[in-house]
Short mmCIF file of C-alpha atoms in Angstrom, two decimals:
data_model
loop_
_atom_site.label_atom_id
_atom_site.label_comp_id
_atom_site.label_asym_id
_atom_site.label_seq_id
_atom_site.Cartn_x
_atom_site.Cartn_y
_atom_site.Cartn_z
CA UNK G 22 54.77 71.01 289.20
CA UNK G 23 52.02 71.78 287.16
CA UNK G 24 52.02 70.89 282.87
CA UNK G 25 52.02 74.64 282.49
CA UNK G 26 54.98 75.76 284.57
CA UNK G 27 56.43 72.72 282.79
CA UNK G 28 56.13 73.99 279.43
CA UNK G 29 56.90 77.66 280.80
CA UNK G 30 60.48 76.18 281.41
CA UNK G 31 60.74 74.00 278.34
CA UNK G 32 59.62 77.55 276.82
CA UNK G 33 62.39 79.40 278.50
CA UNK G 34 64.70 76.89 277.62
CA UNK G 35 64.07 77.16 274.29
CA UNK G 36 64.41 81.11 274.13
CA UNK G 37 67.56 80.25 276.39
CA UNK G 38 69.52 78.57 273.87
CA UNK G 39 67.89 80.73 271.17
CA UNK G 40 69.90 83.75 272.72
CA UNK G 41 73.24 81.27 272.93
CA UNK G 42 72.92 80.75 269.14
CA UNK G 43 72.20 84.06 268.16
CA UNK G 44 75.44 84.97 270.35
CA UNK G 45 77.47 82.23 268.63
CA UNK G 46 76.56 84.12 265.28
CA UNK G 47 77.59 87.44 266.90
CA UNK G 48 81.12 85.91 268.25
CA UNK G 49 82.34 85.46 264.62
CA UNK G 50 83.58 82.32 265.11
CA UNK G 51 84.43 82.63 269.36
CA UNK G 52 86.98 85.42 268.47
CA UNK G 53 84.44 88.16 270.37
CA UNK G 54 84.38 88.23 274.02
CA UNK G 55 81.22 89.27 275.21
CA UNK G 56 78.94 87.13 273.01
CA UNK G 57 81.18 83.90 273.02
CA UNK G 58 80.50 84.67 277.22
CA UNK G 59 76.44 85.15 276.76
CA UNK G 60 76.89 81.74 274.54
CA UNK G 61 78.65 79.96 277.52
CA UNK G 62 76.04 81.31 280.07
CA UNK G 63 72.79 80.74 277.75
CA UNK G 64 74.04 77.17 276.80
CA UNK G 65 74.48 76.21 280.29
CA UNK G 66 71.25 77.53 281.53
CA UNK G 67 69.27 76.30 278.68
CA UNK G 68 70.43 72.77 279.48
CA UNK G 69 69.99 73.17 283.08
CA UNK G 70 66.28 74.39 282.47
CA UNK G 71 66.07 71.98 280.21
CA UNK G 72 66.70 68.98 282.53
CA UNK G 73 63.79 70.51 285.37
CA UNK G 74 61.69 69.46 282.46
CA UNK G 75 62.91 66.02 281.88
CA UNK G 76 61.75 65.50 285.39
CA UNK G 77 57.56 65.43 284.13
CA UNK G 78 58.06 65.49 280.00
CA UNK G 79 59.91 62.37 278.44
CA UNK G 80 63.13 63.27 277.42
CA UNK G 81 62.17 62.48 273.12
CA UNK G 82 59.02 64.44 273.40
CA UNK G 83 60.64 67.14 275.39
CA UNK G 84 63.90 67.73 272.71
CA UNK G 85 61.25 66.97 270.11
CA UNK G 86 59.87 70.48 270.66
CA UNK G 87 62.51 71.81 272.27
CA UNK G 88 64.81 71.70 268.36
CA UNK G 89 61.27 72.27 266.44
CA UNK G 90 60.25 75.36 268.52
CA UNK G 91 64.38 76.16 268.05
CA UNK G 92 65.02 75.66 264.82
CA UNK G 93 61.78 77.78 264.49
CA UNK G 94 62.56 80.62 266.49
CA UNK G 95 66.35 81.03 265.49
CA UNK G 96 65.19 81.21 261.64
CA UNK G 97 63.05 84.35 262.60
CA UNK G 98 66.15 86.02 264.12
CA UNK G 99 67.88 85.00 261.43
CA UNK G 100 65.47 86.87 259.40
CA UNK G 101 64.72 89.80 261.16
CA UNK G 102 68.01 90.38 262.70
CA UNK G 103 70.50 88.71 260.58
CA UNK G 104 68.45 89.83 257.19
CA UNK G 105 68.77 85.94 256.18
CA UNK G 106 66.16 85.06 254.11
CA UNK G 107 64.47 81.86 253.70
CA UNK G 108 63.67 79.85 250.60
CA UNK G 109 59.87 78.32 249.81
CA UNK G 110 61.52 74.71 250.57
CA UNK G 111 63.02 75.94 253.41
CA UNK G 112 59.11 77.45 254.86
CA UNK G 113 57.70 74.59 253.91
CA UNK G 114 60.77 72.68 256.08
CA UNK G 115 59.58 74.64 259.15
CA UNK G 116 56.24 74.15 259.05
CA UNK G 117 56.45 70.37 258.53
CA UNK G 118 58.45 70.29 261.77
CA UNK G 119 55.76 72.64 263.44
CA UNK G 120 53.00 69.96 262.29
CA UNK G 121 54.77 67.25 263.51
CA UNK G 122 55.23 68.41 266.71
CA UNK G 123 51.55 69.50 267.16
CA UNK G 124 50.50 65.59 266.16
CA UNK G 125 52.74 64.32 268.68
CA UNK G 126 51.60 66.80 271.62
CA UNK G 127 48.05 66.75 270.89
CA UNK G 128 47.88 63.22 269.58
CA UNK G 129 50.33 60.70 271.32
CA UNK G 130 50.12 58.99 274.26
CA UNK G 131 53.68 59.50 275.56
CA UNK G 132 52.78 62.77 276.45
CA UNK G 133 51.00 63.82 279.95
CA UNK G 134 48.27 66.41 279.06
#
């Protein structure tokens, strides 16, 4: 498998779980049906994308982007969807986590380019 269809399923993985949480918020607490189901089903297939990658990316570098590119993503919806707003602390949070991960992708060793 080729580095990019690698990261294309890391990448789906991500938006995978991304979907999951967004449902959890939507479930109010599991007492919804319908999004505590899309939670199940986005959970499980995130994790089972998920491992495909473990198979090329080790599995620190892999979560390491998979909760940075998360934790990224989910704050957005929680902004644009969920009208949650973020504090400077809080932006400057995120984008220390997005530098990090960029210095260990582009930078370390442990990682196949």
């Amino acid at each position: 498998m080729s580095p990019a269809a690698v990261y294309a399923l890391l990448f789906a993985a991500i938006v995978l779980e991304v979907i999951g949480t967004t449902a959890l918020q939507l479930s109010q607490q599991l007492t919804r049906f319908w999004p505590s189901v899309l939670l199940v089903v986005c959970y499980a297939a995130a994790f089972y994308v998920l491992s495909l990658t473990l198979k090329v990316i080790p599995v620190g570098i892999a979560y390491a982007i998979w909760s940075a590119l998360g934790i990224v993503l989910i704050s957005v919806v929680g902004l644009v969807y969920f009208k949650q707003r973020l504090d400077l602390p809080a932006v400057i949070g995120l984008g220390l986590i997005i530098t990090g991960v960029l210095v260990v992708n582009l930078f370390s060793k442990s990682v196949s380019h």
